[in-house]
PDB file of C-alpha atoms and ligand atoms in Angstrom:
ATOM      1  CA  UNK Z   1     -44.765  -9.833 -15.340  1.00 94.00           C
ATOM      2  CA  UNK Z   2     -46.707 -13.014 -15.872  1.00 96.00           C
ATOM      3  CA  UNK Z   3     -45.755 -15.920 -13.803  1.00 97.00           C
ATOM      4  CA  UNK Z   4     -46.454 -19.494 -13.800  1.00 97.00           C
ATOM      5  CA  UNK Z   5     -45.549 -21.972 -11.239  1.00 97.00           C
ATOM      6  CA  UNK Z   6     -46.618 -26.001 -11.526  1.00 97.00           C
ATOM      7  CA  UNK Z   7     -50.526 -25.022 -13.407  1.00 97.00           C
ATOM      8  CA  UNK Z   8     -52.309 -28.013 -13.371  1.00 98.00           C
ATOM      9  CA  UNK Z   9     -56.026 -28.243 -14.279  1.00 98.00           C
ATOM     10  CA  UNK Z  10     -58.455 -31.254 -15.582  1.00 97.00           C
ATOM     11  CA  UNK Z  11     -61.491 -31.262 -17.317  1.00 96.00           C
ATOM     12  CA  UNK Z  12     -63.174 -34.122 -15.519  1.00 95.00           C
ATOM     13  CA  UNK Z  13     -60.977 -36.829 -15.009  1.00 96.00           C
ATOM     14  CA  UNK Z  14     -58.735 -35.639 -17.472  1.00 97.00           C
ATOM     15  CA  UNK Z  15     -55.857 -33.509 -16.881  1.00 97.00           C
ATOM     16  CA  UNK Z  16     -55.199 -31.062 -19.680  1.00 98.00           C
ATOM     17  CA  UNK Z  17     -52.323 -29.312 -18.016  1.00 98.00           C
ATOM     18  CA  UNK Z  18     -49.475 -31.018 -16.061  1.00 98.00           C
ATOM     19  CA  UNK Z  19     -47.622 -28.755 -13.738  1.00 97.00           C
ATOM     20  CA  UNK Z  20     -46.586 -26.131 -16.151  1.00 98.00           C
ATOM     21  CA  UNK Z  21     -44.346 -23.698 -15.379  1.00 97.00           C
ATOM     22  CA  UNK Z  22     -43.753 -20.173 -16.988  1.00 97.00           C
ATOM     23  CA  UNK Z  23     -42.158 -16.936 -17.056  1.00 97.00           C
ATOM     24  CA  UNK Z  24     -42.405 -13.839 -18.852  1.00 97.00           C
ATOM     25  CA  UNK Z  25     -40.829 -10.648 -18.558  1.00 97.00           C
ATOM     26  CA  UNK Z  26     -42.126  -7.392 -19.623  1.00 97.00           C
ATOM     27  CA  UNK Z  27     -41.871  -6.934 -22.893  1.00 97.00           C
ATOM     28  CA  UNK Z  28     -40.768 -10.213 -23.736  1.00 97.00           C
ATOM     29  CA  UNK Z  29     -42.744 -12.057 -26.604  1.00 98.00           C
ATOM     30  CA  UNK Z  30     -43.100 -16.065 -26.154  1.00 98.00           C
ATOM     31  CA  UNK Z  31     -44.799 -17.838 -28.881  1.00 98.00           C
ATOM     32  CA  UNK Z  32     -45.950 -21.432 -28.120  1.00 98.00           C
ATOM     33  CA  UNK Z  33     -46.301 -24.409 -30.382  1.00 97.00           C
ATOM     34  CA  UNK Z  34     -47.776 -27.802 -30.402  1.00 96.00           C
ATOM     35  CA  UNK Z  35     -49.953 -30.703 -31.519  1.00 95.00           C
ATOM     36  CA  UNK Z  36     -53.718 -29.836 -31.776  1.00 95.00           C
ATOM     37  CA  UNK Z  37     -54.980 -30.977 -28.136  1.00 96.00           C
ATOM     38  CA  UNK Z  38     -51.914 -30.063 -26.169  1.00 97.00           C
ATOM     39  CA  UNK Z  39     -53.533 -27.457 -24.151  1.00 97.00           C
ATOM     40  CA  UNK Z  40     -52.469 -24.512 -25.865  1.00 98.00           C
ATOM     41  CA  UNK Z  41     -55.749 -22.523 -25.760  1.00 97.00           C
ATOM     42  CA  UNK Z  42     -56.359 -23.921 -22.229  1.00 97.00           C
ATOM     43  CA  UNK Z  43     -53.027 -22.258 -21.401  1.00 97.00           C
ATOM     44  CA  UNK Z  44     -53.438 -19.183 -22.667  1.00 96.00           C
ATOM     45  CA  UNK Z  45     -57.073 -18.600 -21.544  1.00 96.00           C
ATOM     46  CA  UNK Z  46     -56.095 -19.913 -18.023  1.00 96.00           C
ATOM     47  CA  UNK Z  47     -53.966 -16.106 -17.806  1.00 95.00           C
ATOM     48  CA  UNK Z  48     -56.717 -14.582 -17.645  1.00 91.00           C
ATOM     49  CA  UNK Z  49     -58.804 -16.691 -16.683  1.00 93.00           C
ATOM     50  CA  UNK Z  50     -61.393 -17.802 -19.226  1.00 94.00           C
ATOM     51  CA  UNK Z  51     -60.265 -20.908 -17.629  1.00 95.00           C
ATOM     52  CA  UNK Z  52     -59.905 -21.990 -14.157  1.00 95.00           C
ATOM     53  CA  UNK Z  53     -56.744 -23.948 -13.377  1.00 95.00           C
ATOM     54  CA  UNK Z  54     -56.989 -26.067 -10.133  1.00 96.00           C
ATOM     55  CA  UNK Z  55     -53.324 -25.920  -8.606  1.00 96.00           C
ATOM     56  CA  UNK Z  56     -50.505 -23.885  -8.805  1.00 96.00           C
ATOM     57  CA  UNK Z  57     -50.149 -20.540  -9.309  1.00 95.00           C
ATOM     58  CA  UNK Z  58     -50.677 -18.314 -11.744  1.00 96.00           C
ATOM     59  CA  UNK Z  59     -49.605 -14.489 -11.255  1.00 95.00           C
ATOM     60  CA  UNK Z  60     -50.177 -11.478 -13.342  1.00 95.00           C
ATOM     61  CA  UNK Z  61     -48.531  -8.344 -11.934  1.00 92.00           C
ATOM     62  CA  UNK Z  62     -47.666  -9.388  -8.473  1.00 92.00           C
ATOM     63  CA  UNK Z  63     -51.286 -10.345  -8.407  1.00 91.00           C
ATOM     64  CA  UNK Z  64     -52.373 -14.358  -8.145  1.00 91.00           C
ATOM     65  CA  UNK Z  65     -55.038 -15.275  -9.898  1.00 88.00           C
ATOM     66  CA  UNK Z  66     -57.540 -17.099  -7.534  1.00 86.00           C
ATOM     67  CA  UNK Z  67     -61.549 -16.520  -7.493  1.00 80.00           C
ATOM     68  CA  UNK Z  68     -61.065 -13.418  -6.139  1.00 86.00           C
ATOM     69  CA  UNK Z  69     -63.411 -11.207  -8.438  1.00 87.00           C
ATOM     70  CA  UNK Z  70     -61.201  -8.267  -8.097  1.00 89.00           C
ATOM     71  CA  UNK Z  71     -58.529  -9.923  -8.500  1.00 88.00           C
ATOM     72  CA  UNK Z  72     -59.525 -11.475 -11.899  1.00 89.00           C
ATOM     73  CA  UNK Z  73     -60.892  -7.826 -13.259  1.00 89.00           C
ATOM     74  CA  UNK Z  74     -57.629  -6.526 -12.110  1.00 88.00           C
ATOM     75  CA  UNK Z  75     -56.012  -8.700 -14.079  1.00 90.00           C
ATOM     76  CA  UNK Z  76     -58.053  -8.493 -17.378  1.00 90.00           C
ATOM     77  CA  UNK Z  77     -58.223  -4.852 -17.008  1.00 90.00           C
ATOM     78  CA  UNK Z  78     -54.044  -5.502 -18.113  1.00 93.00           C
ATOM     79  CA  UNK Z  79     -54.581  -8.162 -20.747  1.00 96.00           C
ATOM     80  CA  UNK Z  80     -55.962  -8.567 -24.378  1.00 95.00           C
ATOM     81  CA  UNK Z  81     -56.778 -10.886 -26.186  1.00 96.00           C
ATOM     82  CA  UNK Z  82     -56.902 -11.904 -30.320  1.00 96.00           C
ATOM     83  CA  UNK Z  83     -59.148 -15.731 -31.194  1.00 95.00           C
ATOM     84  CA  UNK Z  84     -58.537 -17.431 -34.201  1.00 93.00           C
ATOM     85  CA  UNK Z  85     -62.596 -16.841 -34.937  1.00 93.00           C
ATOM     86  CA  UNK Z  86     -62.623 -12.523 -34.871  1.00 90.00           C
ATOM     87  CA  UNK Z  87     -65.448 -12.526 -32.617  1.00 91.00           C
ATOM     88  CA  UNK Z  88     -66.277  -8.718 -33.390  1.00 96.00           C
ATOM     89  CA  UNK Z  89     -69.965  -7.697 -32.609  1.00 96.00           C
ATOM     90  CA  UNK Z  90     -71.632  -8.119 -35.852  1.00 96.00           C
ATOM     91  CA  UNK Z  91     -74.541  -5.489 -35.649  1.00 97.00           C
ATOM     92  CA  UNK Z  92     -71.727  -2.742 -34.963  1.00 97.00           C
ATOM     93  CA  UNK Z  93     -69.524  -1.239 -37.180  1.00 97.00           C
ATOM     94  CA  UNK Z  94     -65.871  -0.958 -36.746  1.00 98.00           C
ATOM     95  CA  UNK Z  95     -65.925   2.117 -34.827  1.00 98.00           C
ATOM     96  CA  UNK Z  96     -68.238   1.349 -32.618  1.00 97.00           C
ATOM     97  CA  UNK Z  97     -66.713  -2.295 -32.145  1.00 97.00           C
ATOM     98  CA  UNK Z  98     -63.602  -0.357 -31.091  1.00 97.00           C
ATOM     99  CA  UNK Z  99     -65.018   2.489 -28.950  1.00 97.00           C
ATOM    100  CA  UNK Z 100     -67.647   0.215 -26.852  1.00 96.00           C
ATOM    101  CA  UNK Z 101     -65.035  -1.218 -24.294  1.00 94.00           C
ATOM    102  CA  UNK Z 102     -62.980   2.088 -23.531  1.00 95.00           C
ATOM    103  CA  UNK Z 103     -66.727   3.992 -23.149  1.00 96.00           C
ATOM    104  CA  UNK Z 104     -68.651   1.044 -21.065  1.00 94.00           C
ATOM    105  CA  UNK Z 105     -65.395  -0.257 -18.922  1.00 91.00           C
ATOM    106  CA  UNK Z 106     -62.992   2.705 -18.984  1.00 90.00           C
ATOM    107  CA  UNK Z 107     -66.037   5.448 -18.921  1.00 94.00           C
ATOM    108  CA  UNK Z 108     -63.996   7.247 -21.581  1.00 96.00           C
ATOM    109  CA  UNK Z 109     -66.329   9.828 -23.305  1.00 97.00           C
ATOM    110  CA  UNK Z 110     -67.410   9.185 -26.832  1.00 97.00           C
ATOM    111  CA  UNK Z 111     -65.550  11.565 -28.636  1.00 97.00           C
ATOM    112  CA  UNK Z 112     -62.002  10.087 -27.197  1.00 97.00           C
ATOM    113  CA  UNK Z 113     -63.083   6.714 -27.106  1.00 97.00           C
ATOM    114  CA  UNK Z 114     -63.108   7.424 -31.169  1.00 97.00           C
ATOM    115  CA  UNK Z 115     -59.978   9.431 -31.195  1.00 97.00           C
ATOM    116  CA  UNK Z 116     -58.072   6.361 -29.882  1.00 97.00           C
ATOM    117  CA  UNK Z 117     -60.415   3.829 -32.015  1.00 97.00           C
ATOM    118  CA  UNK Z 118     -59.332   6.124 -34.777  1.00 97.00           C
ATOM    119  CA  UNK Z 119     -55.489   5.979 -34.015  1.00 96.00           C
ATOM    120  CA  UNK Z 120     -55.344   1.850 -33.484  1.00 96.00           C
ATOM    121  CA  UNK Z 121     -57.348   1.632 -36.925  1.00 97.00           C
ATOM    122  CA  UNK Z 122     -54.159   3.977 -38.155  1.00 95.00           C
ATOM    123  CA  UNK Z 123     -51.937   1.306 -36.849  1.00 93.00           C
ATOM    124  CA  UNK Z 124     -53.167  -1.873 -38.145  1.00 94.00           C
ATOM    125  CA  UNK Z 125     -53.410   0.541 -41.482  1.00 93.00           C
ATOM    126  CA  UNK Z 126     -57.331   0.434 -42.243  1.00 95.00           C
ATOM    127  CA  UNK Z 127     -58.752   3.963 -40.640  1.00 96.00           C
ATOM    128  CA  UNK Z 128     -60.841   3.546 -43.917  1.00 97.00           C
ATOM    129  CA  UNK Z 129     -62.904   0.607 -42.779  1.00 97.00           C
ATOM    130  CA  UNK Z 130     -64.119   2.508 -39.977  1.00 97.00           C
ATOM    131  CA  UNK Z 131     -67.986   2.667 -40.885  1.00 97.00           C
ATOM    132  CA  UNK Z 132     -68.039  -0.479 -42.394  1.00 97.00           C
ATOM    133  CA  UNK Z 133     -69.684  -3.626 -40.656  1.00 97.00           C
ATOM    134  CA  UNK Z 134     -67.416  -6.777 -39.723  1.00 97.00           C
ATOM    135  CA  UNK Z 135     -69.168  -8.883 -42.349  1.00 96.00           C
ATOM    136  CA  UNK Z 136     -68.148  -6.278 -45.545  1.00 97.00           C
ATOM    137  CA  UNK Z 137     -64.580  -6.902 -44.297  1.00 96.00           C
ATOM    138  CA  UNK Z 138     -62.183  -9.937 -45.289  1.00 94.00           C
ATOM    139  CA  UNK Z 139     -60.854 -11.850 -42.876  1.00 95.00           C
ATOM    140  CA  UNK Z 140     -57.520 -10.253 -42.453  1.00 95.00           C
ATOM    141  CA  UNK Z 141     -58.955  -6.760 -42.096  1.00 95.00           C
ATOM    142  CA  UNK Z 142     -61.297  -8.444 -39.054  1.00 96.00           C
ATOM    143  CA  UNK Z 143     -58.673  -9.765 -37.826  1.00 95.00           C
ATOM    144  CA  UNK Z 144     -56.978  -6.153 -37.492  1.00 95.00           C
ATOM    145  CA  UNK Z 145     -60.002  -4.634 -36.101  1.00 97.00           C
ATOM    146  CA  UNK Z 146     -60.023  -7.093 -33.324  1.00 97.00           C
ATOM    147  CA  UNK Z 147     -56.549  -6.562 -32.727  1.00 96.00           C
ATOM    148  CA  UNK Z 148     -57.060  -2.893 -32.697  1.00 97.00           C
ATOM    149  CA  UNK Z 149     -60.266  -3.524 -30.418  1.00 97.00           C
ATOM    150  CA  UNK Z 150     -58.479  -5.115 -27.785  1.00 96.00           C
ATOM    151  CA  UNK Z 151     -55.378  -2.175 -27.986  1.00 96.00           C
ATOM    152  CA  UNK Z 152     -58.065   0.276 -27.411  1.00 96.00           C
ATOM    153  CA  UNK Z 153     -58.125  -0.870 -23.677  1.00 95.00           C
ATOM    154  CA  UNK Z 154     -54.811   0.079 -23.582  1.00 94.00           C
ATOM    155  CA  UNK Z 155     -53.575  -3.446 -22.282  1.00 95.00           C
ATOM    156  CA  UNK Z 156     -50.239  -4.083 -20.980  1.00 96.00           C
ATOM    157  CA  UNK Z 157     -50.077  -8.043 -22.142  1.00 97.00           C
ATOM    158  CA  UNK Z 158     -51.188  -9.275 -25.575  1.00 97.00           C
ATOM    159  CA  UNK Z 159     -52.252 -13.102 -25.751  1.00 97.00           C
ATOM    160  CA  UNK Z 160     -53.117 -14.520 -29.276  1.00 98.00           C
ATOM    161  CA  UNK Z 161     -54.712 -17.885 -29.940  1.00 97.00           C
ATOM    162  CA  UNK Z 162     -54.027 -18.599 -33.615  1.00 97.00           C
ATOM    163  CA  UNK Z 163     -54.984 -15.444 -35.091  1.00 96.00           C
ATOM    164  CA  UNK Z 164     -53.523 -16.129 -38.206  1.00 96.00           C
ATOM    165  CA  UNK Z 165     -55.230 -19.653 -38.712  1.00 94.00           C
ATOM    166  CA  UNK Z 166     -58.604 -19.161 -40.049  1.00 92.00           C
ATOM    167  CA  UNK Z 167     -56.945 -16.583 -42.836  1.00 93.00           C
ATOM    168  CA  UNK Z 168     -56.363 -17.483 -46.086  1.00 91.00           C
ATOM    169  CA  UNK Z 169     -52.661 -17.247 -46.950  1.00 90.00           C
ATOM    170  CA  UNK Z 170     -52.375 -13.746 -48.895  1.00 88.00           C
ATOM    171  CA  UNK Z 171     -54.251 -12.332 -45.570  1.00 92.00           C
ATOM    172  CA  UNK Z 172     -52.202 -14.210 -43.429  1.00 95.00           C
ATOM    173  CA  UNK Z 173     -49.576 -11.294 -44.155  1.00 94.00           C
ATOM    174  CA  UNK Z 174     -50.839  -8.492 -43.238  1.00 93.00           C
ATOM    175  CA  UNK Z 175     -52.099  -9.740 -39.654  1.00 94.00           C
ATOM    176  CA  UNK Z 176     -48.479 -11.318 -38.642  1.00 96.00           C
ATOM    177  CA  UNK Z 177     -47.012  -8.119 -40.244  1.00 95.00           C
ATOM    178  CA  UNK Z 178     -49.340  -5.808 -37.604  1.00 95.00           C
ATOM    179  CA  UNK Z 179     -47.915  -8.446 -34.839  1.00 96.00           C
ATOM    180  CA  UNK Z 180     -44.637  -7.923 -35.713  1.00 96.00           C
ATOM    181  CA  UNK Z 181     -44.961  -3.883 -35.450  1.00 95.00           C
ATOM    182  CA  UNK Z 182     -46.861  -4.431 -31.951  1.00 96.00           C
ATOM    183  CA  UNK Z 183     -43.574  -6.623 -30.716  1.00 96.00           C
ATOM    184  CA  UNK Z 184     -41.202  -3.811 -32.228  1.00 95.00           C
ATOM    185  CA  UNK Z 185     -43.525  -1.095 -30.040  1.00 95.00           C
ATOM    186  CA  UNK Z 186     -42.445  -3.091 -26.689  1.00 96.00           C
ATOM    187  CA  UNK Z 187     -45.725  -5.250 -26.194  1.00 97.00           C
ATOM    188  CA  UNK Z 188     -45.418  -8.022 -23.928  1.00 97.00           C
ATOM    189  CA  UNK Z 189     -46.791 -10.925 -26.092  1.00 98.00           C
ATOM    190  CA  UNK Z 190     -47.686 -14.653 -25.983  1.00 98.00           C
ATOM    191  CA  UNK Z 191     -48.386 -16.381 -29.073  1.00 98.00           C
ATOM    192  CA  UNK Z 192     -49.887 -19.597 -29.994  1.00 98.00           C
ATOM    193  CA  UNK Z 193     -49.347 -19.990 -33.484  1.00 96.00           C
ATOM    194  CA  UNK Z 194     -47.554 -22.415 -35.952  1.00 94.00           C
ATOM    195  CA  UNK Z 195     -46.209 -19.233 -37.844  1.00 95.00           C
ATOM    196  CA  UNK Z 196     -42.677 -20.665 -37.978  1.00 95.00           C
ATOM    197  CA  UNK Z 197     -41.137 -17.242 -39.838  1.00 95.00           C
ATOM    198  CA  UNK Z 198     -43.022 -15.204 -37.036  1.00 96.00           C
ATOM    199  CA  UNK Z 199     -41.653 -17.150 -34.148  1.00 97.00           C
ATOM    200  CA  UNK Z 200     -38.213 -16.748 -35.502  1.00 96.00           C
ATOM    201  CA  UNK Z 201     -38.338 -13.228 -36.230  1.00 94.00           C
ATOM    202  CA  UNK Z 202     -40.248 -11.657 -33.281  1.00 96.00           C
ATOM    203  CA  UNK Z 203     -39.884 -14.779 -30.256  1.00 97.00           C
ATOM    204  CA  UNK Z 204     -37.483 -13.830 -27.410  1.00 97.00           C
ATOM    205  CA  UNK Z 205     -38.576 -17.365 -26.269  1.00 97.00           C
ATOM    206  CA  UNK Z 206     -40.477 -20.423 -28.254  1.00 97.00           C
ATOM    207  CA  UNK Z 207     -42.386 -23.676 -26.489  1.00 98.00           C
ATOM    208  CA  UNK Z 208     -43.659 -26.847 -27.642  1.00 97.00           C
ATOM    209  CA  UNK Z 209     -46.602 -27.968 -26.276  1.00 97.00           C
ATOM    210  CA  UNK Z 210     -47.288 -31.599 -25.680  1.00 96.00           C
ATOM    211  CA  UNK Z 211     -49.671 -33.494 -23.542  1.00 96.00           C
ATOM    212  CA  UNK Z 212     -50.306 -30.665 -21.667  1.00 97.00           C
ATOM    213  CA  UNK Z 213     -46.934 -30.432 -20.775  1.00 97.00           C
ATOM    214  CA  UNK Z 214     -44.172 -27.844 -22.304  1.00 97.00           C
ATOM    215  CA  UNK Z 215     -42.238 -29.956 -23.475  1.00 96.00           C
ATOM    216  CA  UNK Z 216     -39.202 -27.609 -25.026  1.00 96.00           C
ATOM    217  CA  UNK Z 217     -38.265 -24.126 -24.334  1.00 97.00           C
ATOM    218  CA  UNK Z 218     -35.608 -21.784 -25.740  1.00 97.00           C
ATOM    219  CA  UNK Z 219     -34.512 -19.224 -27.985  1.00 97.00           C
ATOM    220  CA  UNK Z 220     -35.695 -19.488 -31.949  1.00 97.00           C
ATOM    221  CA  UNK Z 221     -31.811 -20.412 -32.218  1.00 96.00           C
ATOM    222  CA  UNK Z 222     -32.041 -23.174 -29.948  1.00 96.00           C
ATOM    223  CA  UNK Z 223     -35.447 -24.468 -30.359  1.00 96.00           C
ATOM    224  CA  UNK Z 224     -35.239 -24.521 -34.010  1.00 96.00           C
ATOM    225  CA  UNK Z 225     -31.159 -25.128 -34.740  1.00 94.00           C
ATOM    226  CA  UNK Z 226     -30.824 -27.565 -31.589  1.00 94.00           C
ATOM    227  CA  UNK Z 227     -33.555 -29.516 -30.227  1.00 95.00           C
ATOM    228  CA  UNK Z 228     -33.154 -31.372 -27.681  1.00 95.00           C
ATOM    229  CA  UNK Z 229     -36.437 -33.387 -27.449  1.00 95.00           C
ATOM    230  CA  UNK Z 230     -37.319 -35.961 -29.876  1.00 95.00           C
ATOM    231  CA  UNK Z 231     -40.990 -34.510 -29.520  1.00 95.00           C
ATOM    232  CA  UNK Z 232     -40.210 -30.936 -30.933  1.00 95.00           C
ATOM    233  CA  UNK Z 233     -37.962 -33.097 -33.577  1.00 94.00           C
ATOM    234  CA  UNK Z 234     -40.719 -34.609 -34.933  1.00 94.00           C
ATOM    235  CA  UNK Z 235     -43.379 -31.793 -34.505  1.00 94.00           C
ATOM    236  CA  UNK Z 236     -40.709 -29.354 -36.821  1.00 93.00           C
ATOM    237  CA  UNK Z 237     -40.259 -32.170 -38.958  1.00 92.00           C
ATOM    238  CA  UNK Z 238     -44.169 -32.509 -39.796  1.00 91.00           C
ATOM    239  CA  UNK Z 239     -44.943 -28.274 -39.544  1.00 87.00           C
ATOM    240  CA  UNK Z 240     -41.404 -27.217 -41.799  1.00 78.00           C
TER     241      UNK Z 240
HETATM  242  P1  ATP M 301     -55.598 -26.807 -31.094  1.00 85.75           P
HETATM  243  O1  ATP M 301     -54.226 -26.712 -31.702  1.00 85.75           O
HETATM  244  O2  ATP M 301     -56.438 -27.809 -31.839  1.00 85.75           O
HETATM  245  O3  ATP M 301     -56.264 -25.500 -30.908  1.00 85.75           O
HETATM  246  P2  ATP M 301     -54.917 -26.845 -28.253  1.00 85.75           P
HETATM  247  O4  ATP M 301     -53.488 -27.204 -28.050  1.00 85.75           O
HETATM  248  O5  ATP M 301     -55.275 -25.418 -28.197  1.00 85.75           O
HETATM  249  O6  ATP M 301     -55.401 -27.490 -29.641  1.00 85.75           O
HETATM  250  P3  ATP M 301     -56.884 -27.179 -26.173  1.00 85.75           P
HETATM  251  O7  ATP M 301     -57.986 -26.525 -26.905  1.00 85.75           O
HETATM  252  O8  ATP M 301     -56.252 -26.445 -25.069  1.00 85.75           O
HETATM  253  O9  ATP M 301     -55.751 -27.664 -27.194  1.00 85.75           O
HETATM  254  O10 ATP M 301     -57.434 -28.566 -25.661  1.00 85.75           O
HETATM  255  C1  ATP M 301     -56.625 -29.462 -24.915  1.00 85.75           C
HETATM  256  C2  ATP M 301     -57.418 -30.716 -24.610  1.00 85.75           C
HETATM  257  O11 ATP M 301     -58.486 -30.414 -23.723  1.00 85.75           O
HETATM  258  C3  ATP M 301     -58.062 -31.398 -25.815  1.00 85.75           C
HETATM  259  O12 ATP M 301     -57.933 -32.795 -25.650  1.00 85.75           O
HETATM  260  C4  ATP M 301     -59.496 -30.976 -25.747  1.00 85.75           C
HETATM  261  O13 ATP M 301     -60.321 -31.951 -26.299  1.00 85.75           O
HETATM  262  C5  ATP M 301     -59.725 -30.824 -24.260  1.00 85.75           C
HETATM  263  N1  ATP M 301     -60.719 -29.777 -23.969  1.00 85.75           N
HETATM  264  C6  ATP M 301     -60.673 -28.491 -24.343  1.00 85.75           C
HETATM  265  N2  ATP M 301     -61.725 -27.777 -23.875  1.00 85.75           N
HETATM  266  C7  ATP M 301     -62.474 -28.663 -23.187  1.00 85.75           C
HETATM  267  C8  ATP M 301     -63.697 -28.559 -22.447  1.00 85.75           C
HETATM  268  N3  ATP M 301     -64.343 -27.392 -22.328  1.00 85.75           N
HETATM  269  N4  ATP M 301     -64.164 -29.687 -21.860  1.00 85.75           N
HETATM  270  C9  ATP M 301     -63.502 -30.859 -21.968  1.00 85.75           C
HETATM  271  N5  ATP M 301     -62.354 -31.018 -22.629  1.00 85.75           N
HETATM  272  C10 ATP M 301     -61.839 -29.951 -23.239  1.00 85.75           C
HETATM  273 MG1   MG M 302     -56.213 -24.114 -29.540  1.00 85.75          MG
END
């Protein structure tokens, strides 16, 4: 479903991402791991290209991603996407933060657009939140509106940059615990996160970052009962 072959791409002189190489089946869910500057979020945002990677390939689909503007909407049409920072729109409420993509991109009429706003916000469990405004929510009910947001476009991928990061730990929860009932519904997913528990309850496949580079990849067995580079050694040593 997604594929990766040898992505390389600098900012500048400096390369951020060193040939890296990926696959991921439908409904498989790969979480990725690693230092702070490995290139995680470059990664990630290269699939659907909030980034531009300058070689290799990168293909969605059976579609590559190049500049091809069709392409790319093709592409994003099939993927959302979760930050660690929410980034609902502020001035709208819930509902309307929900029902604006499906009615502006999908042309869905109002009154369905909020039928299926109204059945994600079932799903991540606050349909009572609906007419409030992202700032009278806590974090870990934002973060569940945004994840509903993005479901609402009915995407076949999921990415997720951290999206349990900027939480505070009794919210962390309830957000990993709506990711977890996403994987179980057959969503293809890759996470960044250094949710350890999550990774080894919901991965099919974990990687360590480093340098740009992925440094480790396996099952949660194997990556965390067997290592076999000194890198992910260390980086479990200092995150466990
Ligand atoms: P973190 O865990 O802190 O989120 P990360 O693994 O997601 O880190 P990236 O955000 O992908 O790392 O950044 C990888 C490297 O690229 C870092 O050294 C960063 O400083 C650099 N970088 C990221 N964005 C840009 C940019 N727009 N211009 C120049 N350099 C950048
Ligand atoms: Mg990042």
């Amino acid at each position: 479903m997604i594929k990766l072959r040898d992505v390389s791409k600098w900012y500048g002189h400096f390369q951020v991402l060193h040939d890296v190489s990926l696959d991921v089946r439908k409904g498989e869910r790969v979480v990725i791991c690693g230092p702070s500057g490995s290139g995680k979020s470059t990664l990630i945002r290269c699939i659907n290209r909030l980034e531009e990677h300058q070689k290799g390939e990168i293909i969605v689909n059976g579609i590559e991603m190049t500049d091809n503007v069709k392409n790319i909407e093709k592409i994003r049409r099939n993927i959302g996407m979760v930050f660690q920072s929410f980034n609902l729109f502020p001035h709208l409420n819930v509902l309307d933060n929900l029902t604006i993509g499906p009615m502006l991109v999908r042309h869905m009429k109002k009154k369905d657009a909020e039928e299926l706003a109204m059945q994600f916000l079932e799903k991540v469990r606050i349909p009572e939140q609906a007419q409030k405004y992202p700032l009278q929510l806590s974090g870990g009910q934002q973060q569940r509106v945004a994840i509903a947001r993005s479901l609402c476009m009915q995407p076949e991928i999921m990415l997720f940059d951290e999206p349990t990061s900027a939480l505070d730990p009794e919210m962390i929860k309830e957000v990993l615990d709506t990711m977890i009932e996403l994987a179980d519904s057959g969503m293809t997913m890759i996470c960044v996160t250094h949710e350890m528990g999550f990774a080894r309850t919901v991965a099919d496949n974990v990687i360590l970052m480093a340098d740009g580079k992925t440094v480790e990849s396996g099952t949660p067995e194997e990556f965390f009962g067997n290592p076999k580079n000194p890198r992910t050694r260390l980086f479990l040593e200092q995150i466990l």
